[in-house]
Amino acid sequence: MNKPLLDDTLLSGANAAFIEAVYDEYLHNPNSVALAWREYFDQLTKQPEIAPVKQAQIPAGQVPVAAGGKSAALETQTELPEAAGVDTNDRKQVAVLQLINMHRYLGLNQAKLDPLGLKQHADVAELNPAHFGFTEADMDKVFNTGSLIGPEHATLREILQILRQTYCGSVGAEYMYISSVEQKRWIQARLEGQRSSPDYSADYKRHILERLTAAEGLEKYLHTRYVGQKRFSGEGNESLIPLLDCLIHRAGKAGVQQIVMGMAHRARLNVLVNTLGKMPADLFREFEGTQPEALPSGDVKYHQGFSSAIKTADGIVRLALAFNPSHLEIVNPVVEGSVRARQHLLNDKLGDRVLPVLIHGDAAFAGQGVVMETLNLSQTRGYGTGGTVHIIINNQIGFTTSDPRDSRSTLYCTDVAKMIEAPIFHVNGDDPEAVLMVTELAFDFRMRFHKDVVIDMVCFRRLGHNEQDEPMVTQPRMYRIISQHPGTRKKYADKLIAQQIIKPEDAERLVQAYREAMDEGDNPNKTVCYDYKSPYAINWEPFVRPFKWNKKVKTGVALQTLKQLALRLTDIPEGFKLHARVEKIIADRRLMGKGELPLDWGMAENLAYAALLKEGYPVRLSGQDSGRGTFFHRHAVLHDQVAADQNERIYVPLRHLYPEQPDFVVIDSMLSEEAVLGFEYGYATTQPNELVIWEAQFGDFANGAQVVIDQFIASGEAKWGRLCGLVMMLPHGYEGQGPEHSSARLERYLQLCADYNIQVCVPSTPAQMFHVLRRQMIRPIRKPLIIMSPKSMLRLKESTSSLDELAHGHFYPVISEVEALDPRTIKRLIVCSGKIYYELLAYRNEQRIRDMAIIRLEQLYPFPHEEFQAEIDRFVNAKEVVWCQEEPGNQGAWHRIQHYLLRHMQADQVLAYALRSSSASPAVGYTARHKFTQNELIVAAFREKI
C-alpha cells in the first residue's frame, strides 16, 4: 500500500480532525475563522468555474458556502490546478475532506429511498471524485480520513465505499445544518460507525418478520372480511409496526415509563391492534356496528384512542394513543400538552420518563401550518417536552396529489423540521432493518440531546385514499408499479430465506397463525399487559360520577386567609426595583388586602389563584402577554427595572406563598393560537387536578384556533368521553377598537353548546371572576369553561368588589337588580350580560328611570333556569322583557338566548331586544359610528314602546 499522503504536512495525523473542523466552519462562513486559516483555505479552493450543476437538484441552504460567498457545490471541475504556495498533496487531502463533507451534505440525493423507484436520482457532481480533480490513478492512494469514523488512513477507493454505503444506501441523512458540532459528530459516529448497515441477530430478524406479518395480516383480513369498508389501510407501510415495536422496547431499556402517541387515520387500526393491543374482536364489532353506544355521539373507528401497557425486557411501558379528528396534524400539540402534564406529575423535568411520538403523513407534514407551530413550541420553556420522535409515513401521495410541484415548495416533505435543527433520517420502508436502525438512532439522539428528531419512512399506499377510492384514475404509473410490488413482508421473508435464517414454510406458518388469531378475535401480541394498573394513573372517578351542574359549592375563603394571602402577594424582595406604575398597583393591592380599597379585577384574580394554591391545586396560565396581562392588570410576573438582564431578574409572588406549595406556572406564549390552545387542551385532559387556563390576547383572535375549539374542546366528551377542565379567557367588549378588537364571537361558543358540554360565563365583577375560577376546581365537574373576560371593566370604578364578597359569596349565575326598586312597580325587565350592564345602569340613573329593572345573566350556558325563573316571579307586574347586547343582531347571545327567555316568560309578557343591526363585521372601525350605535342601543333598551 502507498505511504499515506501528508504524513509530513500540516494536515497529517492528529491535526486532521482539527483542521477539518476549522475547514467546516470556513465553508459555512469564511469570516468566522482566523485570517491565516482563511488565506490558506482560499488558496486551496481556488478553482476555475465551468458549467454549473442544475440547482433544482440541490436544495438551497443545504450546500456549504465557500470563499467569496460562492457555493462550492454549484461548481464543477475536472482537475485540481496548482495553487501558488500550496503543495499538491495538501490540495488533494483537502479535496478528500471536501468529498467526505459533500457526502454528509448531499449523499441522500443518491440514496436508494424509494421502494417504487419512481424518481430518478439527481446527478450530483459533488459526490463524484472527478469533480475534485481525482482520477483513477488516485483511487488506491492513501489519505488521512479526518473525522470519518473508521481507519485513520484509507485509500480513496475505501473512503468512497464507506461514504456510499453510509450515505447513499437505504438511509439518507440530513443533519449538517445543525449548529452544534457535538450533535453532528454524534450522528456521524453512529451512522459511519456501522456504515448505516445494522447487524441484527437471526432471532431478532425472525421477530421483525413476525411483526411485518402481523401488519400485513390485519390489513388483508379486514380487506376480505369487510369488503369496501373504510379503514385507511396501512398496506405499503407495514414497516411502521416493527418500527414502533423497536421504539417501545428501546424506550423501555432507557427507562421511559410512558409513551404518548398521536397519528392520523392512515394505518391507525393497525397500530391500535398490533402495537397497542386492542382486541380484534372489539375492532370487528365496530366494523359491524354492534359496539356498545356509551357516548352521546361517539366517533368512527379510525379516530379512536386507546391506552395499554407493553412488557419490555426492562419494565412496563404505558402507551396512550390520542383520540384524533379528521383534521390532519391538529393532534400534534394536544399530544405535546398531554406529555407535558405527565412529565409534570412525575417531576420529569428533562423528559426522560415520558416520550411523545407523532406519526405524520408526508403531504400533511409539509402542508399543515400547525406542524410548524408545534415544532416552534418544542424548545420553549413553557411547552418543551424534551424532544419528540416524529415518524412520517411517506406514501409519496396526498389523497390524489403526488407531484411535489403541487404538494409543496420544498425538496423534501420534511424540510420544515430544519427550522429547529432537528436531524432528519430518510429511510426506505422496504428495508425493515434499515428502518429499525434509524429508529434506534433517532430515539438515542432524542434521549441524548432532548431535541426533536424526524424519521421519514419512504413507502407507498397500496390502495386509494380510502378503500372505496380508485387511485389508478389519477396515478396510473404509480399504481401499475404498486400492483406488481410483492409487499414488504414477502420481500423480507425472501431475504431471510436466502440467508437461511428461515425456511419458506416458516414464513407461511406465521401468516396462517395470524389469520387463525383473527378468526378467534384474539391478539397474538404477547407483550401486551391487559390487566396492568399504573401507579401513576390519574383517578377520574370523582369527575365521572353524576353531579348537578347548578349545585352550590363553597368557593368563599376565610377573611383572615385572604388578608394573609394578600400580604404574600404584595411582599416584594428587598432591593427589587419595580416600575413606577407597577409599584403603585402593588401599593394599592396592599390597601385592598387590608380592606381599605375595593378589590379590582387584577387583585381578585391573583387572590383566586393564591387560594387555590393554598388548597393544593397547581395553576397553569398561558397566552400572549399573560404574565403582565394584555391590559396591564394582572402583574403575576414582576420585573426588576435596574437588573442587568431583564429576562432573568423577575419575581413571581404566587410562587412564594408558603413552603412546599404546588406549582404556579405563567407563560408568555409564542404568537400562536392554534398550537398553544391545542397544547393546553391536551394538558387539561391529562391533569384534572390542576387549573389550566389559556388566555387570548383579544378574544377576537381565538378563531385562529377554531379547529381545536370545534373538534376537541366542544365535542371531545361527546365523541370520545374525554373530560376537560380547561378555562379559556377571551377578552370581549365593544369599546370602539374596531372589528378585530371587540368581539370574542360569543355566538360561536353558544352555538356549540349542547349535552352540557361546556360552560359559557360573562362575569361582571371581580368577585364573580374570583368565584368562577375557584368553582372550576372545587366543584367535581370537569367541563371546559369559556369566560368572556373584561377589558375596559378592569378599571371601571363601578366594577369592583369587597373582601367580604370573596369571603362569604359564591358565583351567581344570575345577578338580580341591585338597587332598591319596588318590584311591584317594575314594568320592564332588561336582561343583559357583561360590560353593557354598567352603561345601562348609568343611563337609567341619568334619566331617573325607576320602573325598569336590570338583570345580569352571568352564565349563559348551562342556562340557569331556576335562578332566572325566580327573577321572572319576583317582578310579577313586568309585562315586557328586553334582551340587550352590544353585538349585532346576527351575533352575540340573542339567537341562542331568546328561546330560554321565552320558556320562562308569562303568557302576557312580551319579548323584545335592543342591539346593533345585523352586520357582516363584528364591529365598526369608525369611532364616531361606534359611539352613535352604542348610545342608540342603550336608549333602545329603555324606549317607551316595544
PDB file of N, CA and C in Angstrom, residues 708-772:
ATOM      1  N   VAL A 708     -59.354  23.522  17.088  1.00  0.00           N
ATOM      2  CA  VAL A 708     -59.213  22.985  18.441  1.00  0.00           C
ATOM      3  C   VAL A 708     -60.513  23.154  19.216  1.00  0.00           C
ATOM      4  N   ILE A 709     -61.141  24.313  19.066  1.00  0.00           N
ATOM      5  CA  ILE A 709     -62.388  24.587  19.780  1.00  0.00           C
ATOM      6  C   ILE A 709     -63.497  23.650  19.314  1.00  0.00           C
ATOM      7  N   ASP A 710     -63.642  23.501  17.999  1.00  0.00           N
ATOM      8  CA  ASP A 710     -64.735  22.701  17.454  1.00  0.00           C
ATOM      9  C   ASP A 710     -64.524  21.209  17.651  1.00  0.00           C
ATOM     10  N   GLN A 711     -63.319  20.732  17.322  1.00  0.00           N
ATOM     11  CA  GLN A 711     -63.108  19.283  17.263  1.00  0.00           C
ATOM     12  C   GLN A 711     -62.714  18.679  18.604  1.00  0.00           C
ATOM     13  N   PHE A 712     -62.183  19.466  19.506  1.00  0.00           N
ATOM     14  CA  PHE A 712     -61.731  18.935  20.792  1.00  0.00           C
ATOM     15  C   PHE A 712     -62.528  19.497  21.967  1.00  0.00           C
ATOM     16  N   ILE A 713     -62.447  20.808  22.154  1.00  0.00           N
ATOM     17  CA  ILE A 713     -62.990  21.402  23.381  1.00  0.00           C
ATOM     18  C   ILE A 713     -64.495  21.216  23.478  1.00  0.00           C
ATOM     19  N   ALA A 714     -65.209  21.503  22.390  1.00  0.00           N
ATOM     20  CA  ALA A 714     -66.671  21.441  22.436  1.00  0.00           C
ATOM     21  C   ALA A 714     -67.211  20.023  22.311  1.00  0.00           C
ATOM     22  N   SER A 715     -66.528  19.161  21.569  1.00  0.00           N
ATOM     23  CA  SER A 715     -67.109  17.857  21.238  1.00  0.00           C
ATOM     24  C   SER A 715     -66.318  16.662  21.740  1.00  0.00           C
ATOM     25  N   GLY A 716     -65.183  16.894  22.388  1.00  0.00           N
ATOM     26  CA  GLY A 716     -64.334  15.783  22.822  1.00  0.00           C
ATOM     27  C   GLY A 716     -65.025  14.824  23.770  1.00  0.00           C
ATOM     28  N   GLU A 717     -65.851  15.339  24.654  1.00  0.00           N
ATOM     29  CA  GLU A 717     -66.544  14.459  25.591  1.00  0.00           C
ATOM     30  C   GLU A 717     -67.631  13.652  24.888  1.00  0.00           C
ATOM     31  N   ALA A 718     -68.381  14.283  24.014  1.00  0.00           N
ATOM     32  CA  ALA A 718     -69.469  13.580  23.320  1.00  0.00           C
ATOM     33  C   ALA A 718     -68.934  12.513  22.378  1.00  0.00           C
ATOM     34  N   LYS A 719     -67.797  12.791  21.728  1.00  0.00           N
ATOM     35  CA  LYS A 719     -67.242  11.841  20.764  1.00  0.00           C
ATOM     36  C   LYS A 719     -66.422  10.748  21.432  1.00  0.00           C
ATOM     37  N   TRP A 720     -65.598  11.141  22.416  1.00  0.00           N
ATOM     38  CA  TRP A 720     -64.593  10.219  22.938  1.00  0.00           C
ATOM     39  C   TRP A 720     -64.657  10.021  24.453  1.00  0.00           C
ATOM     40  N   GLY A 721     -65.551  10.722  25.115  1.00  0.00           N
ATOM     41  CA  GLY A 721     -65.616  10.606  26.562  1.00  0.00           C
ATOM     42  C   GLY A 721     -64.481  11.299  27.282  1.00  0.00           C
ATOM     43  N   ARG A 722     -63.837  12.255  26.630  1.00  0.00           N
ATOM     44  CA  ARG A 722     -62.696  12.946  27.228  1.00  0.00           C
ATOM     45  C   ARG A 722     -63.164  14.127  28.058  1.00  0.00           C
ATOM     46  N   LEU A 723     -62.951  14.061  29.346  1.00  0.00           N
ATOM     47  CA  LEU A 723     -63.277  15.172  30.232  1.00  0.00           C
ATOM     48  C   LEU A 723     -62.145  16.195  30.200  1.00  0.00           C
ATOM     49  N   CYS A 724     -62.509  17.451  30.387  1.00  0.00           N
ATOM     50  CA  CYS A 724     -61.512  18.519  30.269  1.00  0.00           C
ATOM     51  C   CYS A 724     -61.974  19.731  31.061  1.00  0.00           C
ATOM     52  N   GLY A 725     -61.147  20.203  31.968  1.00  0.00           N
ATOM     53  CA  GLY A 725     -61.485  21.372  32.764  1.00  0.00           C
ATOM     54  C   GLY A 725     -60.809  22.648  32.302  1.00  0.00           C
ATOM     55  N   LEU A 726     -60.383  22.697  31.047  1.00  0.00           N
ATOM     56  CA  LEU A 726     -59.677  23.870  30.529  1.00  0.00           C
ATOM     57  C   LEU A 726     -60.523  25.133  30.638  1.00  0.00           C
ATOM     58  N   VAL A 727     -59.875  26.227  31.015  1.00  0.00           N
ATOM     59  CA  VAL A 727     -60.507  27.549  31.046  1.00  0.00           C
ATOM     60  C   VAL A 727     -59.969  28.367  29.885  1.00  0.00           C
ATOM     61  N   MET A 728     -60.883  28.978  29.140  1.00  0.00           N
ATOM     62  CA  MET A 728     -60.493  29.914  28.084  1.00  0.00           C
ATOM     63  C   MET A 728     -60.948  31.308  28.491  1.00  0.00           C
ATOM     64  N   MET A 729     -60.000  32.213  28.659  1.00  0.00           N
ATOM     65  CA  MET A 729     -60.315  33.614  28.941  1.00  0.00           C
ATOM     66  C   MET A 729     -60.249  34.395  27.628  1.00  0.00           C
ATOM     67  N   LEU A 730     -61.370  34.977  27.252  1.00  0.00           N
ATOM     68  CA  LEU A 730     -61.466  35.656  25.970  1.00  0.00           C
ATOM     69  C   LEU A 730     -61.897  37.103  26.180  1.00  0.00           C
ATOM     70  N   PRO A 731     -60.967  38.045  26.203  1.00  0.00           N
ATOM     71  CA  PRO A 731     -61.333  39.455  26.389  1.00  0.00           C
ATOM     72  C   PRO A 731     -62.352  39.895  25.340  1.00  0.00           C
ATOM     73  N   HIS A 732     -63.460  40.474  25.833  1.00  0.00           N
ATOM     74  CA  HIS A 732     -64.607  40.744  24.966  1.00  0.00           C
ATOM     75  C   HIS A 732     -65.276  42.039  25.412  1.00  0.00           C
ATOM     76  N   GLY A 733     -65.675  42.838  24.476  1.00  0.00           N
ATOM     77  CA  GLY A 733     -66.390  44.057  24.809  1.00  0.00           C
ATOM     78  C   GLY A 733     -66.199  45.112  23.737  1.00  0.00           C
ATOM     79  N   TYR A 734     -67.257  45.903  23.521  1.00  0.00           N
ATOM     80  CA  TYR A 734     -67.253  46.914  22.450  1.00  0.00           C
ATOM     81  C   TYR A 734     -66.836  48.265  23.018  1.00  0.00           C
ATOM     82  N   GLU A 735     -65.612  48.686  22.675  1.00  0.00           N
ATOM     83  CA  GLU A 735     -65.081  49.953  23.164  1.00  0.00           C
ATOM     84  C   GLU A 735     -64.563  50.830  22.037  1.00  0.00           C
ATOM     85  N   GLY A 736     -64.971  50.524  20.813  1.00  0.00           N
ATOM     86  CA  GLY A 736     -64.558  51.339  19.684  1.00  0.00           C
ATOM     87  C   GLY A 736     -63.200  50.997  19.131  1.00  0.00           C
ATOM     88  N   GLN A 737     -62.720  49.772  19.376  1.00  0.00           N
ATOM     89  CA  GLN A 737     -61.394  49.377  18.899  1.00  0.00           C
ATOM     90  C   GLN A 737     -61.423  48.673  17.548  1.00  0.00           C
ATOM     91  N   GLY A 738     -62.585  48.608  16.918  1.00  0.00           N
ATOM     92  CA  GLY A 738     -62.647  48.076  15.568  1.00  0.00           C
ATOM     93  C   GLY A 738     -63.057  46.625  15.478  1.00  0.00           C
ATOM     94  N   PRO A 739     -63.144  46.107  14.259  1.00  0.00           N
ATOM     95  CA  PRO A 739     -63.685  44.767  14.023  1.00  0.00           C
ATOM     96  C   PRO A 739     -62.882  43.626  14.637  1.00  0.00           C
ATOM     97  N   GLU A 740     -61.581  43.805  14.857  1.00  0.00           N
ATOM     98  CA  GLU A 740     -60.764  42.695  15.360  1.00  0.00           C
ATOM     99  C   GLU A 740     -60.362  42.857  16.821  1.00  0.00           C
ATOM    100  N   HIS A 741     -60.917  43.834  17.508  1.00  0.00           N
ATOM    101  CA  HIS A 741     -60.576  44.021  18.927  1.00  0.00           C
ATOM    102  C   HIS A 741     -61.829  44.312  19.744  1.00  0.00           C
ATOM    103  N   SER A 742     -62.939  43.680  19.377  1.00  0.00           N
ATOM    104  CA  SER A 742     -64.202  43.947  20.058  1.00  0.00           C
ATOM    105  C   SER A 742     -64.933  42.689  20.495  1.00  0.00           C
ATOM    106  N   SER A 743     -64.920  41.673  19.643  1.00  0.00           N
ATOM    107  CA  SER A 743     -65.799  40.528  19.871  1.00  0.00           C
ATOM    108  C   SER A 743     -65.036  39.223  19.947  1.00  0.00           C
ATOM    109  N   ALA A 744     -65.271  38.469  21.004  1.00  0.00           N
ATOM    110  CA  ALA A 744     -64.731  37.116  21.128  1.00  0.00           C
ATOM    111  C   ALA A 744     -65.616  36.104  20.419  1.00  0.00           C
ATOM    112  N   ARG A 745     -66.614  36.598  19.688  1.00  0.00           N
ATOM    113  CA  ARG A 745     -67.546  35.748  18.943  1.00  0.00           C
ATOM    114  C   ARG A 745     -68.317  34.836  19.891  1.00  0.00           C
ATOM    115  N   LEU A 746     -68.965  35.454  20.857  1.00  0.00           N
ATOM    116  CA  LEU A 746     -69.763  34.729  21.842  1.00  0.00           C
ATOM    117  C   LEU A 746     -70.743  33.779  21.180  1.00  0.00           C
ATOM    118  N   GLU A 747     -71.319  34.212  20.060  1.00  0.00           N
ATOM    119  CA  GLU A 747     -72.343  33.400  19.390  1.00  0.00           C
ATOM    120  C   GLU A 747     -71.815  32.034  18.967  1.00  0.00           C
ATOM    121  N   ARG A 748     -70.549  31.971  18.627  1.00  0.00           N
ATOM    122  CA  ARG A 748     -69.993  30.702  18.159  1.00  0.00           C
ATOM    123  C   ARG A 748     -69.911  29.692  19.290  1.00  0.00           C
ATOM    124  N   TYR A 749     -69.556  30.136  20.464  1.00  0.00           N
ATOM    125  CA  TYR A 749     -69.487  29.225  21.604  1.00  0.00           C
ATOM    126  C   TYR A 749     -70.883  28.770  22.014  1.00  0.00           C
ATOM    127  N   LEU A 750     -71.848  29.690  21.980  1.00  0.00           N
ATOM    128  CA  LEU A 750     -73.215  29.313  22.323  1.00  0.00           C
ATOM    129  C   LEU A 750     -73.787  28.342  21.298  1.00  0.00           C
ATOM    130  N   GLN A 751     -73.409  28.498  20.042  1.00  0.00           N
ATOM    131  CA  GLN A 751     -73.870  27.560  19.018  1.00  0.00           C
ATOM    132  C   GLN A 751     -73.332  26.157  19.274  1.00  0.00           C
ATOM    133  N   LEU A 752     -72.178  26.052  19.895  1.00  0.00           N
ATOM    134  CA  LEU A 752     -71.558  24.754  20.174  1.00  0.00           C
ATOM    135  C   LEU A 752     -72.118  24.085  21.421  1.00  0.00           C
ATOM    136  N   CYS A 753     -72.937  24.803  22.177  1.00  0.00           N
ATOM    137  CA  CYS A 753     -73.434  24.286  23.451  1.00  0.00           C
ATOM    138  C   CYS A 753     -74.524  23.242  23.251  1.00  0.00           C
ATOM    139  N   ALA A 754     -74.340  22.087  23.858  1.00  0.00           N
ATOM    140  CA  ALA A 754     -75.353  21.026  23.877  1.00  0.00           C
ATOM    141  C   ALA A 754     -74.846  19.934  24.802  1.00  0.00           C
ATOM    142  N   ASP A 755     -75.772  19.134  25.333  1.00  0.00           N
ATOM    143  CA  ASP A 755     -75.408  17.992  26.179  1.00  0.00           C
ATOM    144  C   ASP A 755     -74.584  18.416  27.398  1.00  0.00           C
ATOM    145  N   TYR A 756     -74.755  19.656  27.844  1.00  0.00           N
ATOM    146  CA  TYR A 756     -73.995  20.173  28.990  1.00  0.00           C
ATOM    147  C   TYR A 756     -72.493  19.987  28.768  1.00  0.00           C
ATOM    148  N   ASN A 757     -72.044  20.326  27.557  1.00  0.00           N
ATOM    149  CA  ASN A 757     -70.657  20.059  27.189  1.00  0.00           C
ATOM    150  C   ASN A 757     -69.673  21.117  27.668  1.00  0.00           C
ATOM    151  N   ILE A 758     -70.074  22.387  27.668  1.00  0.00           N
ATOM    152  CA  ILE A 758     -69.175  23.463  28.079  1.00  0.00           C
ATOM    153  C   ILE A 758     -69.949  24.452  28.935  1.00  0.00           C
ATOM    154  N   GLN A 759     -69.207  25.341  29.575  1.00  0.00           N
ATOM    155  CA  GLN A 759     -69.803  26.440  30.348  1.00  0.00           C
ATOM    156  C   GLN A 759     -69.406  27.754  29.684  1.00  0.00           C
ATOM    157  N   VAL A 760     -70.358  28.654  29.551  1.00  0.00           N
ATOM    158  CA  VAL A 760     -70.082  29.973  28.980  1.00  0.00           C
ATOM    159  C   VAL A 760     -70.514  31.021  29.990  1.00  0.00           C
ATOM    160  N   CYS A 761     -69.559  31.777  30.509  1.00  0.00           N
ATOM    161  CA  CYS A 761     -69.840  32.744  31.561  1.00  0.00           C
ATOM    162  C   CYS A 761     -69.334  34.134  31.168  1.00  0.00           C
ATOM    163  N   VAL A 762     -70.048  35.156  31.654  1.00  0.00           N
ATOM    164  CA  VAL A 762     -69.678  36.545  31.406  1.00  0.00           C
ATOM    165  C   VAL A 762     -69.703  37.276  32.744  1.00  0.00           C
ATOM    166  N   PRO A 763     -68.660  37.124  33.558  1.00  0.00           N
ATOM    167  CA  PRO A 763     -68.657  37.770  34.875  1.00  0.00           C
ATOM    168  C   PRO A 763     -68.579  39.292  34.743  1.00  0.00           C
ATOM    169  N   SER A 764     -69.288  39.974  35.641  1.00  0.00           N
ATOM    170  CA  SER A 764     -69.315  41.436  35.576  1.00  0.00           C
ATOM    171  C   SER A 764     -68.689  42.107  36.782  1.00  0.00           C
ATOM    172  N   THR A 765     -68.165  41.311  37.730  1.00  0.00           N
ATOM    173  CA  THR A 765     -67.480  41.885  38.887  1.00  0.00           C
ATOM    174  C   THR A 765     -66.234  41.069  39.202  1.00  0.00           C
ATOM    175  N   PRO A 766     -65.259  41.654  39.881  1.00  0.00           N
ATOM    176  CA  PRO A 766     -64.083  40.893  40.294  1.00  0.00           C
ATOM    177  C   PRO A 766     -64.436  39.689  41.161  1.00  0.00           C
ATOM    178  N   ALA A 767     -65.427  39.847  42.045  1.00  0.00           N
ATOM    179  CA  ALA A 767     -65.827  38.727  42.907  1.00  0.00           C
ATOM    180  C   ALA A 767     -66.354  37.570  42.080  1.00  0.00           C
ATOM    181  N   GLN A 768     -67.102  37.871  41.028  1.00  0.00           N
ATOM    182  CA  GLN A 768     -67.619  36.813  40.165  1.00  0.00           C
ATOM    183  C   GLN A 768     -66.470  36.062  39.489  1.00  0.00           C
ATOM    184  N   MET A 769     -65.447  36.787  39.053  1.00  0.00           N
ATOM    185  CA  MET A 769     -64.280  36.132  38.472  1.00  0.00           C
ATOM    186  C   MET A 769     -63.577  35.265  39.509  1.00  0.00           C
ATOM    187  N   PHE A 770     -63.417  35.757  40.691  1.00  0.00           N
ATOM    188  CA  PHE A 770     -62.796  35.005  41.787  1.00  0.00           C
ATOM    189  C   PHE A 770     -63.525  33.687  42.011  1.00  0.00           C
ATOM    190  N   HIS A 771     -64.834  33.755  42.117  1.00  0.00           N
ATOM    191  CA  HIS A 771     -65.603  32.553  42.455  1.00  0.00           C
ATOM    192  C   HIS A 771     -65.721  31.580  41.289  1.00  0.00           C
ATOM    193  N   VAL A 772     -65.817  32.080  40.051  1.00  0.00           N
ATOM    194  CA  VAL A 772     -65.967  31.153  38.929  1.00  0.00           C
ATOM    195  C   VAL A 772     -64.661  30.390  38.689  1.00  0.00           C
TER     196      VAL A 772
END
